């Protein structure tokens, strides 16, 4: 019985050591990748791909979420009545768009999320400003297409 508890302690020690080493490697990798200056960042294809993907993701999100809510307008039900269809459309839209655009730009789809990411320095201020602009434009375009 004493040998099994000693073995379990050794395994736990090795696992904790492994996690510490992995965390140190992750920290070193994030420190080694320095951020590009703004002039260089604007010239990269990845920068513009992420801005376009934020615009498209927000466009589709607003179009689908408002489209799900627009079904209440013509049905004669009061707008305060909860609608399962609207909730499902919005939830599935967020899940699908996050899977589609998450690897390109992070799929923020919300200026508040972008500002929070810029505040915590996960994205650059230039990228944050461009994301907010693209999100506002995509949201306006999605609503304009839906409501005419």
mmCIF file with all atom_site columns, N, CA, C and O in Angstrom, residues 60-113:
data_model
loop_
_atom_site.group_PDB
_atom_site.id
_atom_site.type_symbol
_atom_site.label_atom_id
_atom_site.label_alt_id
_atom_site.label_comp_id
_atom_site.label_asym_id
_atom_site.label_entity_id
_atom_site.label_seq_id
_atom_site.pdbx_PDB_ins_code
_atom_site.Cartn_x
_atom_site.Cartn_y
_atom_site.Cartn_z
_atom_site.occupancy
_atom_site.B_iso_or_equiv
_atom_site.pdbx_formal_charge
_atom_site.auth_seq_id
_atom_site.auth_comp_id
_atom_site.auth_asym_id
_atom_site.auth_atom_id
_atom_site.pdbx_PDB_model_num
ATOM 1   N N  . UNK A 1 60  ? -22.961 38.803 -41.145 1.00 0.00 ? 60  UNK A N  1
ATOM 2   C CA . UNK A 1 60  ? -23.800 37.618 -41.052 1.00 0.00 ? 60  UNK A CA 1
ATOM 3   C C  . UNK A 1 60  ? -24.491 37.513 -39.691 1.00 0.00 ? 60  UNK A C  1
ATOM 4   O O  . UNK A 1 60  ? -25.646 37.100 -39.597 1.00 0.00 ? 60  UNK A O  1
ATOM 5   N N  . UNK A 1 61  ? -23.785 37.886 -38.628 1.00 0.00 ? 61  UNK A N  1
ATOM 6   C CA . UNK A 1 61  ? -24.385 37.807 -37.297 1.00 0.00 ? 61  UNK A CA 1
ATOM 7   C C  . UNK A 1 61  ? -25.578 38.749 -37.170 1.00 0.00 ? 61  UNK A C  1
ATOM 8   O O  . UNK A 1 61  ? -26.648 38.351 -36.708 1.00 0.00 ? 61  UNK A O  1
ATOM 9   N N  . UNK A 1 62  ? -25.411 39.988 -37.583 1.00 0.00 ? 62  UNK A N  1
ATOM 10  C CA . UNK A 1 62  ? -26.519 40.951 -37.491 1.00 0.00 ? 62  UNK A CA 1
ATOM 11  C C  . UNK A 1 62  ? -27.658 40.523 -38.401 1.00 0.00 ? 62  UNK A C  1
ATOM 12  O O  . UNK A 1 62  ? -28.837 40.585 -38.019 1.00 0.00 ? 62  UNK A O  1
ATOM 13  N N  . UNK A 1 63  ? -27.328 40.052 -39.587 1.00 0.00 ? 63  UNK A N  1
ATOM 14  C CA . UNK A 1 63  ? -28.367 39.614 -40.526 1.00 0.00 ? 63  UNK A CA 1
ATOM 15  C C  . UNK A 1 63  ? -29.178 38.461 -39.945 1.00 0.00 ? 63  UNK A C  1
ATOM 16  O O  . UNK A 1 63  ? -30.408 38.468 -39.978 1.00 0.00 ? 63  UNK A O  1
ATOM 17  N N  . UNK A 1 64  ? -28.503 37.464 -39.373 1.00 0.00 ? 64  UNK A N  1
ATOM 18  C CA . UNK A 1 64  ? -29.203 36.302 -38.832 1.00 0.00 ? 64  UNK A CA 1
ATOM 19  C C  . UNK A 1 64  ? -29.942 36.627 -37.533 1.00 0.00 ? 64  UNK A C  1
ATOM 20  O O  . UNK A 1 64  ? -31.071 36.179 -37.327 1.00 0.00 ? 64  UNK A O  1
ATOM 21  N N  . UNK A 1 65  ? -29.314 37.392 -36.653 1.00 0.00 ? 65  UNK A N  1
ATOM 22  C CA . UNK A 1 65  ? -29.959 37.718 -35.381 1.00 0.00 ? 65  UNK A CA 1
ATOM 23  C C  . UNK A 1 65  ? -31.167 38.633 -35.594 1.00 0.00 ? 65  UNK A C  1
ATOM 24  O O  . UNK A 1 65  ? -32.238 38.412 -35.004 1.00 0.00 ? 65  UNK A O  1
ATOM 25  N N  . UNK A 1 66  ? -31.020 39.627 -36.413 1.00 0.00 ? 66  UNK A N  1
ATOM 26  C CA . UNK A 1 66  ? -32.151 40.523 -36.680 1.00 0.00 ? 66  UNK A CA 1
ATOM 27  C C  . UNK A 1 66  ? -33.223 39.814 -37.511 1.00 0.00 ? 66  UNK A C  1
ATOM 28  O O  . UNK A 1 66  ? -34.408 40.081 -37.359 1.00 0.00 ? 66  UNK A O  1
ATOM 29  N N  . UNK A 1 67  ? -32.805 38.921 -38.394 1.00 0.00 ? 67  UNK A N  1
ATOM 30  C CA . UNK A 1 67  ? -33.774 38.144 -39.170 1.00 0.00 ? 67  UNK A CA 1
ATOM 31  C C  . UNK A 1 67  ? -34.596 37.233 -38.280 1.00 0.00 ? 67  UNK A C  1
ATOM 32  O O  . UNK A 1 67  ? -35.801 37.051 -38.495 1.00 0.00 ? 67  UNK A O  1
ATOM 33  N N  . UNK A 1 68  ? -33.956 36.652 -37.279 1.00 0.00 ? 68  UNK A N  1
ATOM 34  C CA . UNK A 1 68  ? -34.703 35.831 -36.327 1.00 0.00 ? 68  UNK A CA 1
ATOM 35  C C  . UNK A 1 68  ? -35.678 36.655 -35.512 1.00 0.00 ? 68  UNK A C  1
ATOM 36  O O  . UNK A 1 68  ? -36.780 36.214 -35.199 1.00 0.00 ? 68  UNK A O  1
ATOM 37  N N  . UNK A 1 69  ? -35.293 37.871 -35.163 1.00 0.00 ? 69  UNK A N  1
ATOM 38  C CA . UNK A 1 69  ? -36.176 38.758 -34.413 1.00 0.00 ? 69  UNK A CA 1
ATOM 39  C C  . UNK A 1 69  ? -37.243 39.384 -35.279 1.00 0.00 ? 69  UNK A C  1
ATOM 40  O O  . UNK A 1 69  ? -38.313 39.759 -34.796 1.00 0.00 ? 69  UNK A O  1
ATOM 41  N N  . UNK A 1 70  ? -36.995 39.509 -36.571 1.00 0.00 ? 70  UNK A N  1
ATOM 42  C CA . UNK A 1 70  ? -37.968 40.124 -37.469 1.00 0.00 ? 70  UNK A CA 1
ATOM 43  C C  . UNK A 1 70  ? -39.192 39.238 -37.657 1.00 0.00 ? 70  UNK A C  1
ATOM 44  O O  . UNK A 1 70  ? -40.256 39.716 -38.050 1.00 0.00 ? 70  UNK A O  1
ATOM 45  N N  . UNK A 1 71  ? -39.067 37.951 -37.363 1.00 0.00 ? 71  UNK A N  1
ATOM 46  C CA . UNK A 1 71  ? -40.220 37.066 -37.496 1.00 0.00 ? 71  UNK A CA 1
ATOM 47  C C  . UNK A 1 71  ? -41.311 37.420 -36.488 1.00 0.00 ? 71  UNK A C  1
ATOM 48  O O  . UNK A 1 71  ? -42.472 37.097 -36.693 1.00 0.00 ? 71  UNK A O  1
ATOM 49  N N  . UNK A 1 72  ? -40.946 38.085 -35.398 1.00 0.00 ? 72  UNK A N  1
ATOM 50  C CA . UNK A 1 72  ? -41.940 38.494 -34.407 1.00 0.00 ? 72  UNK A CA 1
ATOM 51  C C  . UNK A 1 72  ? -42.776 39.680 -34.870 1.00 0.00 ? 72  UNK A C  1
ATOM 52  O O  . UNK A 1 72  ? -43.911 39.839 -34.441 1.00 0.00 ? 72  UNK A O  1
ATOM 53  N N  . UNK A 1 73  ? -42.232 40.489 -35.750 1.00 0.00 ? 73  UNK A N  1
ATOM 54  C CA . UNK A 1 73  ? -42.910 41.728 -36.135 1.00 0.00 ? 73  UNK A CA 1
ATOM 55  C C  . UNK A 1 73  ? -44.194 41.442 -36.887 1.00 0.00 ? 73  UNK A C  1
ATOM 56  O O  . UNK A 1 73  ? -45.236 42.013 -36.609 1.00 0.00 ? 73  UNK A O  1
ATOM 57  N N  . UNK A 1 74  ? -44.157 40.514 -37.821 1.00 0.00 ? 74  UNK A N  1
ATOM 58  C CA . UNK A 1 74  ? -45.340 40.243 -38.632 1.00 0.00 ? 74  UNK A CA 1
ATOM 59  C C  . UNK A 1 74  ? -46.312 39.283 -37.987 1.00 0.00 ? 74  UNK A C  1
ATOM 60  O O  . UNK A 1 74  ? -47.435 39.131 -38.449 1.00 0.00 ? 74  UNK A O  1
ATOM 61  N N  . UNK A 1 75  ? -45.939 38.614 -36.910 1.00 0.00 ? 75  UNK A N  1
ATOM 62  C CA . UNK A 1 75  ? -46.808 37.588 -36.336 1.00 0.00 ? 75  UNK A CA 1
ATOM 63  C C  . UNK A 1 75  ? -47.869 38.146 -35.395 1.00 0.00 ? 75  UNK A C  1
ATOM 64  O O  . UNK A 1 75  ? -48.769 37.430 -35.005 1.00 0.00 ? 75  UNK A O  1
ATOM 65  N N  . UNK A 1 76  ? -47.768 39.382 -35.010 1.00 0.00 ? 76  UNK A N  1
ATOM 66  C CA . UNK A 1 76  ? -48.752 39.993 -34.138 1.00 0.00 ? 76  UNK A CA 1
ATOM 67  C C  . UNK A 1 76  ? -48.509 39.755 -32.664 1.00 0.00 ? 76  UNK A C  1
ATOM 68  O O  . UNK A 1 76  ? -49.270 40.221 -31.832 1.00 0.00 ? 76  UNK A O  1
ATOM 69  N N  . UNK A 1 77  ? -47.461 39.021 -32.313 1.00 0.00 ? 77  UNK A N  1
ATOM 70  C CA . UNK A 1 77  ? -47.148 38.813 -30.898 1.00 0.00 ? 77  UNK A CA 1
ATOM 71  C C  . UNK A 1 77  ? -46.395 40.020 -30.381 1.00 0.00 ? 77  UNK A C  1
ATOM 72  O O  . UNK A 1 77  ? -45.669 40.666 -31.122 1.00 0.00 ? 77  UNK A O  1
ATOM 73  N N  . UNK A 1 78  ? -46.580 40.335 -29.116 1.00 0.00 ? 78  UNK A N  1
ATOM 74  C CA . UNK A 1 78  ? -45.837 41.476 -28.572 1.00 0.00 ? 78  UNK A CA 1
ATOM 75  C C  . UNK A 1 78  ? -44.338 41.208 -28.587 1.00 0.00 ? 78  UNK A C  1
ATOM 76  O O  . UNK A 1 78  ? -43.909 40.067 -28.423 1.00 0.00 ? 78  UNK A O  1
ATOM 77  N N  . UNK A 1 79  ? -43.522 42.229 -28.813 1.00 0.00 ? 79  UNK A N  1
ATOM 78  C CA . UNK A 1 79  ? -42.076 42.015 -28.918 1.00 0.00 ? 79  UNK A CA 1
ATOM 79  C C  . UNK A 1 79  ? -41.419 41.568 -27.616 1.00 0.00 ? 79  UNK A C  1
ATOM 80  O O  . UNK A 1 79  ? -40.307 41.105 -27.620 1.00 0.00 ? 79  UNK A O  1
ATOM 81  N N  . UNK A 1 80  ? -42.106 41.688 -26.490 1.00 0.00 ? 80  UNK A N  1
ATOM 82  C CA . UNK A 1 80  ? -41.508 41.257 -25.227 1.00 0.00 ? 80  UNK A CA 1
ATOM 83  C C  . UNK A 1 80  ? -41.648 39.755 -25.006 1.00 0.00 ? 80  UNK A C  1
ATOM 84  O O  . UNK A 1 80  ? -41.056 39.216 -24.090 1.00 0.00 ? 80  UNK A O  1
ATOM 85  N N  . UNK A 1 81  ? -42.444 39.086 -25.820 1.00 0.00 ? 81  UNK A N  1
ATOM 86  C CA . UNK A 1 81  ? -42.623 37.648 -25.688 1.00 0.00 ? 81  UNK A CA 1
ATOM 87  C C  . UNK A 1 81  ? -41.337 36.937 -26.097 1.00 0.00 ? 81  UNK A C  1
ATOM 88  O O  . UNK A 1 81  ? -40.814 37.163 -27.183 1.00 0.00 ? 81  UNK A O  1
ATOM 89  N N  . UNK A 1 82  ? -40.798 36.081 -25.232 1.00 0.00 ? 82  UNK A N  1
ATOM 90  C CA . UNK A 1 82  ? -39.576 35.374 -25.609 1.00 0.00 ? 82  UNK A CA 1
ATOM 91  C C  . UNK A 1 82  ? -39.854 34.430 -26.774 1.00 0.00 ? 82  UNK A C  1
ATOM 92  O O  . UNK A 1 82  ? -40.889 33.785 -26.831 1.00 0.00 ? 82  UNK A O  1
ATOM 93  N N  . UNK A 1 83  ? -38.939 34.380 -27.671 1.00 0.00 ? 83  UNK A N  1
ATOM 94  C CA . UNK A 1 83  ? -39.108 33.559 -28.855 1.00 0.00 ? 83  UNK A CA 1
ATOM 95  C C  . UNK A 1 83  ? -37.950 32.577 -28.926 1.00 0.00 ? 83  UNK A C  1
ATOM 96  O O  . UNK A 1 83  ? -36.791 32.981 -29.036 1.00 0.00 ? 83  UNK A O  1
ATOM 97  N N  . UNK A 1 84  ? -38.258 31.305 -28.880 1.00 0.00 ? 84  UNK A N  1
ATOM 98  C CA . UNK A 1 84  ? -37.237 30.275 -28.922 1.00 0.00 ? 84  UNK A CA 1
ATOM 99  C C  . UNK A 1 84  ? -36.490 30.299 -30.247 1.00 0.00 ? 84  UNK A C  1
ATOM 100 O O  . UNK A 1 84  ? -35.276 30.092 -30.296 1.00 0.00 ? 84  UNK A O  1
ATOM 101 N N  . UNK A 1 85  ? -37.203 30.588 -31.324 1.00 0.00 ? 85  UNK A N  1
ATOM 102 C CA . UNK A 1 85  ? -36.559 30.629 -32.647 1.00 0.00 ? 85  UNK A CA 1
ATOM 103 C C  . UNK A 1 85  ? -35.495 31.713 -32.738 1.00 0.00 ? 85  UNK A C  1
ATOM 104 O O  . UNK A 1 85  ? -34.425 31.492 -33.310 1.00 0.00 ? 85  UNK A O  1
ATOM 105 N N  . UNK A 1 86  ? -35.779 32.868 -32.176 1.00 0.00 ? 86  UNK A N  1
ATOM 106 C CA . UNK A 1 86  ? -34.801 33.956 -32.182 1.00 0.00 ? 86  UNK A CA 1
ATOM 107 C C  . UNK A 1 86  ? -33.575 33.591 -31.364 1.00 0.00 ? 86  UNK A C  1
ATOM 108 O O  . UNK A 1 86  ? -32.435 33.827 -31.778 1.00 0.00 ? 86  UNK A O  1
ATOM 109 N N  . UNK A 1 87  ? -33.792 32.994 -30.207 1.00 0.00 ? 87  UNK A N  1
ATOM 110 C CA . UNK A 1 87  ? -32.672 32.590 -29.357 1.00 0.00 ? 87  UNK A CA 1
ATOM 111 C C  . UNK A 1 87  ? -31.823 31.522 -30.033 1.00 0.00 ? 87  UNK A C  1
ATOM 112 O O  . UNK A 1 87  ? -30.589 31.576 -30.005 1.00 0.00 ? 87  UNK A O  1
ATOM 113 N N  . UNK A 1 88  ? -32.466 30.546 -30.650 1.00 0.00 ? 88  UNK A N  1
ATOM 114 C CA . UNK A 1 88  ? -31.714 29.492 -31.341 1.00 0.00 ? 88  UNK A CA 1
ATOM 115 C C  . UNK A 1 88  ? -30.955 30.042 -32.550 1.00 0.00 ? 88  UNK A C  1
ATOM 116 O O  . UNK A 1 88  ? -29.814 29.658 -32.794 1.00 0.00 ? 88  UNK A O  1
ATOM 117 N N  . UNK A 1 89  ? -31.598 30.919 -33.309 1.00 0.00 ? 89  UNK A N  1
ATOM 118 C CA . UNK A 1 89  ? -30.924 31.502 -34.472 1.00 0.00 ? 89  UNK A CA 1
ATOM 119 C C  . UNK A 1 89  ? -29.694 32.286 -34.054 1.00 0.00 ? 89  UNK A C  1
ATOM 120 O O  . UNK A 1 89  ? -28.628 32.175 -34.670 1.00 0.00 ? 89  UNK A O  1
ATOM 121 N N  . UNK A 1 90  ? -29.825 33.066 -32.989 1.00 0.00 ? 90  UNK A N  1
ATOM 122 C CA . UNK A 1 90  ? -28.698 33.851 -32.514 1.00 0.00 ? 90  UNK A CA 1
ATOM 123 C C  . UNK A 1 90  ? -27.586 32.963 -31.977 1.00 0.00 ? 90  UNK A C  1
ATOM 124 O O  . UNK A 1 90  ? -26.406 33.158 -32.289 1.00 0.00 ? 90  UNK A O  1
ATOM 125 N N  . UNK A 1 91  ? -27.939 31.967 -31.189 1.00 0.00 ? 91  UNK A N  1
ATOM 126 C CA . UNK A 1 91  ? -26.931 31.064 -30.629 1.00 0.00 ? 91  UNK A CA 1
ATOM 127 C C  . UNK A 1 91  ? -26.207 30.265 -31.681 1.00 0.00 ? 91  UNK A C  1
ATOM 128 O O  . UNK A 1 91  ? -24.975 30.135 -31.662 1.00 0.00 ? 91  UNK A O  1
ATOM 129 N N  . UNK A 1 92  ? -26.954 29.699 -32.627 1.00 0.00 ? 92  UNK A N  1
ATOM 130 C CA . UNK A 1 92  ? -26.314 28.930 -33.693 1.00 0.00 ? 92  UNK A CA 1
ATOM 131 C C  . UNK A 1 92  ? -25.493 29.819 -34.614 1.00 0.00 ? 92  UNK A C  1
ATOM 132 O O  . UNK A 1 92  ? -24.465 29.409 -35.149 1.00 0.00 ? 92  UNK A O  1
ATOM 133 N N  . UNK A 1 93  ? -25.940 31.060 -34.813 1.00 0.00 ? 93  UNK A N  1
ATOM 134 C CA . UNK A 1 93  ? -25.169 31.992 -35.642 1.00 0.00 ? 93  UNK A CA 1
ATOM 135 C C  . UNK A 1 93  ? -23.823 32.286 -34.998 1.00 0.00 ? 93  UNK A C  1
ATOM 136 O O  . UNK A 1 93  ? -22.787 32.271 -35.672 1.00 0.00 ? 93  UNK A O  1
ATOM 137 N N  . UNK A 1 94  ? -23.822 32.552 -33.694 1.00 0.00 ? 94  UNK A N  1
ATOM 138 C CA . UNK A 1 94  ? -22.563 32.828 -32.998 1.00 0.00 ? 94  UNK A CA 1
ATOM 139 C C  . UNK A 1 94  ? -21.643 31.617 -33.053 1.00 0.00 ? 94  UNK A C  1
ATOM 140 O O  . UNK A 1 94  ? -20.449 31.737 -33.331 1.00 0.00 ? 94  UNK A O  1
ATOM 141 N N  . UNK A 1 95  ? -22.188 30.429 -32.799 1.00 0.00 ? 95  UNK A N  1
ATOM 142 C CA . UNK A 1 95  ? -21.364 29.224 -32.797 1.00 0.00 ? 95  UNK A CA 1
ATOM 143 C C  . UNK A 1 95  ? -20.776 28.957 -34.175 1.00 0.00 ? 95  UNK A C  1
ATOM 144 O O  . UNK A 1 95  ? -19.573 28.674 -34.314 1.00 0.00 ? 95  UNK A O  1
ATOM 145 N N  . UNK A 1 96  ? -21.589 29.063 -35.205 1.00 0.00 ? 96  UNK A N  1
ATOM 146 C CA . UNK A 1 96  ? -21.116 28.793 -36.560 1.00 0.00 ? 96  UNK A CA 1
ATOM 147 C C  . UNK A 1 96  ? -20.098 29.833 -37.016 1.00 0.00 ? 96  UNK A C  1
ATOM 148 O O  . UNK A 1 96  ? -19.061 29.482 -37.595 1.00 0.00 ? 96  UNK A O  1
ATOM 149 N N  . UNK A 1 97  ? -20.378 31.095 -36.767 1.00 0.00 ? 97  UNK A N  1
ATOM 150 C CA . UNK A 1 97  ? -19.463 32.147 -37.200 1.00 0.00 ? 97  UNK A CA 1
ATOM 151 C C  . UNK A 1 97  ? -18.145 32.099 -36.440 1.00 0.00 ? 97  UNK A C  1
ATOM 152 O O  . UNK A 1 97  ? -17.088 32.401 -36.999 1.00 0.00 ? 97  UNK A O  1
ATOM 153 N N  . UNK A 1 98  ? -18.189 31.698 -35.180 1.00 0.00 ? 98  UNK A N  1
ATOM 154 C CA . UNK A 1 98  ? -16.948 31.558 -34.423 1.00 0.00 ? 98  UNK A CA 1
ATOM 155 C C  . UNK A 1 98  ? -16.092 30.440 -35.003 1.00 0.00 ? 98  UNK A C  1
ATOM 156 O O  . UNK A 1 98  ? -14.877 30.582 -35.123 1.00 0.00 ? 98  UNK A O  1
ATOM 157 N N  . UNK A 1 99  ? -16.725 29.352 -35.394 1.00 0.00 ? 99  UNK A N  1
ATOM 158 C CA . UNK A 1 99  ? -15.971 28.263 -36.012 1.00 0.00 ? 99  UNK A CA 1
ATOM 159 C C  . UNK A 1 99  ? -15.432 28.659 -37.382 1.00 0.00 ? 99  UNK A C  1
ATOM 160 O O  . UNK A 1 99  ? -14.342 28.235 -37.770 1.00 0.00 ? 99  UNK A O  1
ATOM 161 N N  . UNK A 1 100 ? -16.184 29.455 -38.115 1.00 0.00 ? 100 UNK A N  1
ATOM 162 C CA . UNK A 1 100 ? -15.750 29.844 -39.456 1.00 0.00 ? 100 UNK A CA 1
ATOM 163 C C  . UNK A 1 100 ? -14.647 30.902 -39.437 1.00 0.00 ? 100 UNK A C  1
ATOM 164 O O  . UNK A 1 100 ? -13.707 30.832 -40.223 1.00 0.00 ? 100 UNK A O  1
ATOM 165 N N  . UNK A 1 101 ? -14.775 31.895 -38.567 1.00 0.00 ? 101 UNK A N  1
ATOM 166 C CA . UNK A 1 101 ? -13.869 33.032 -38.603 1.00 0.00 ? 101 UNK A CA 1
ATOM 167 C C  . UNK A 1 101 ? -12.920 33.119 -37.415 1.00 0.00 ? 101 UNK A C  1
ATOM 168 O O  . UNK A 1 101 ? -12.083 34.013 -37.354 1.00 0.00 ? 101 UNK A O  1
ATOM 169 N N  . UNK A 1 102 ? -13.030 32.220 -36.477 1.00 0.00 ? 102 UNK A N  1
ATOM 170 C CA . UNK A 1 102 ? -12.220 32.288 -35.264 1.00 0.00 ? 102 UNK A CA 1
ATOM 171 C C  . UNK A 1 102 ? -10.735 32.158 -35.517 1.00 0.00 ? 102 UNK A C  1
ATOM 172 O O  . UNK A 1 102 ? -9.921  32.839 -34.891 1.00 0.00 ? 102 UNK A O  1
ATOM 173 N N  . UNK A 1 103 ? -10.345 31.297 -36.440 1.00 0.00 ? 103 UNK A N  1
ATOM 174 C CA . UNK A 1 103 ? -8.920  31.102 -36.696 1.00 0.00 ? 103 UNK A CA 1
ATOM 175 C C  . UNK A 1 103 ? -8.312  32.234 -37.512 1.00 0.00 ? 103 UNK A C  1
ATOM 176 O O  . UNK A 1 103 ? -7.097  32.382 -37.550 1.00 0.00 ? 103 UNK A O  1
ATOM 177 N N  . UNK A 1 104 ? -9.132  33.033 -38.150 1.00 0.00 ? 104 UNK A N  1
ATOM 178 C CA . UNK A 1 104 ? -8.607  34.127 -38.970 1.00 0.00 ? 104 UNK A CA 1
ATOM 179 C C  . UNK A 1 104 ? -8.402  35.387 -38.132 1.00 0.00 ? 104 UNK A C  1
ATOM 180 O O  . UNK A 1 104 ? -7.328  35.996 -38.173 1.00 0.00 ? 104 UNK A O  1
ATOM 181 N N  . UNK A 1 105 ? -9.438  35.769 -37.369 1.00 0.00 ? 105 UNK A N  1
ATOM 182 C CA . UNK A 1 105 ? -9.358  37.042 -36.650 1.00 0.00 ? 105 UNK A CA 1
ATOM 183 C C  . UNK A 1 105 ? -9.717  36.947 -35.177 1.00 0.00 ? 105 UNK A C  1
ATOM 184 O O  . UNK A 1 105 ? -9.609  37.933 -34.463 1.00 0.00 ? 105 UNK A O  1
ATOM 185 N N  . UNK A 1 106 ? -10.179 35.825 -34.739 1.00 0.00 ? 106 UNK A N  1
ATOM 186 C CA . UNK A 1 106 ? -10.638 35.706 -33.367 1.00 0.00 ? 106 UNK A CA 1
ATOM 187 C C  . UNK A 1 106 ? -12.144 35.789 -33.257 1.00 0.00 ? 106 UNK A C  1
ATOM 188 O O  . UNK A 1 106 ? -12.702 35.497 -32.213 1.00 0.00 ? 106 UNK A O  1
ATOM 189 N N  . UNK A 1 107 ? -12.812 36.188 -34.320 1.00 0.00 ? 107 UNK A N  1
ATOM 190 C CA . UNK A 1 107 ? -14.279 36.266 -34.393 1.00 0.00 ? 107 UNK A CA 1
ATOM 191 C C  . UNK A 1 107 ? -14.860 37.040 -33.220 1.00 0.00 ? 107 UNK A C  1
ATOM 192 O O  . UNK A 1 107 ? -15.703 36.557 -32.484 1.00 0.00 ? 107 UNK A O  1
ATOM 193 N N  . UNK A 1 108 ? -14.434 38.276 -33.056 1.00 0.00 ? 108 UNK A N  1
ATOM 194 C CA . UNK A 1 108 ? -14.964 39.102 -31.971 1.00 0.00 ? 108 UNK A CA 1
ATOM 195 C C  . UNK A 1 108 ? -16.426 39.436 -32.216 1.00 0.00 ? 108 UNK A C  1
ATOM 196 O O  . UNK A 1 108 ? -17.247 39.329 -31.325 1.00 0.00 ? 108 UNK A O  1
ATOM 197 N N  . UNK A 1 109 ? -16.760 39.912 -33.402 1.00 0.00 ? 109 UNK A N  1
ATOM 198 C CA . UNK A 1 109 ? -18.115 40.260 -33.831 1.00 0.00 ? 109 UNK A CA 1
ATOM 199 C C  . UNK A 1 109 ? -18.807 41.271 -32.926 1.00 0.00 ? 109 UNK A C  1
ATOM 200 O O  . UNK A 1 109 ? -20.028 41.384 -32.930 1.00 0.00 ? 109 UNK A O  1
ATOM 201 N N  . UNK A 1 110 ? -18.049 41.973 -32.099 1.00 0.00 ? 110 UNK A N  1
ATOM 202 C CA . UNK A 1 110 ? -18.633 42.920 -31.151 1.00 0.00 ? 110 UNK A CA 1
ATOM 203 C C  . UNK A 1 110 ? -17.550 43.940 -30.788 1.00 0.00 ? 110 UNK A C  1
ATOM 204 O O  . UNK A 1 110 ? -16.479 43.547 -30.328 1.00 0.00 ? 110 UNK A O  1
ATOM 205 N N  . UNK A 1 111 ? -17.803 45.216 -30.996 1.00 0.00 ? 111 UNK A N  1
ATOM 206 C CA . UNK A 1 111 ? -16.792 46.205 -30.631 1.00 0.00 ? 111 UNK A CA 1
ATOM 207 C C  . UNK A 1 111 ? -16.391 46.173 -29.166 1.00 0.00 ? 111 UNK A C  1
ATOM 208 O O  . UNK A 1 111 ? -15.251 46.478 -28.827 1.00 0.00 ? 111 UNK A O  1
ATOM 209 N N  . UNK A 1 112 ? -17.295 45.789 -28.260 1.00 0.00 ? 112 UNK A N  1
ATOM 210 C CA . UNK A 1 112 ? -16.941 45.715 -26.840 1.00 0.00 ? 112 UNK A CA 1
ATOM 211 C C  . UNK A 1 112 ? -15.891 44.637 -26.590 1.00 0.00 ? 112 UNK A C  1
ATOM 212 O O  . UNK A 1 112 ? -14.966 44.832 -25.790 1.00 0.00 ? 112 UNK A O  1
ATOM 213 N N  . UNK A 1 113 ? -16.005 43.511 -27.291 1.00 0.00 ? 113 UNK A N  1
ATOM 214 C CA . UNK A 1 113 ? -15.005 42.453 -27.156 1.00 0.00 ? 113 UNK A CA 1
ATOM 215 C C  . UNK A 1 113 ? -13.672 42.933 -27.712 1.00 0.00 ? 113 UNK A C  1
ATOM 216 O O  . UNK A 1 113 ? -12.610 42.683 -27.130 1.00 0.00 ? 113 UNK A O  1
#
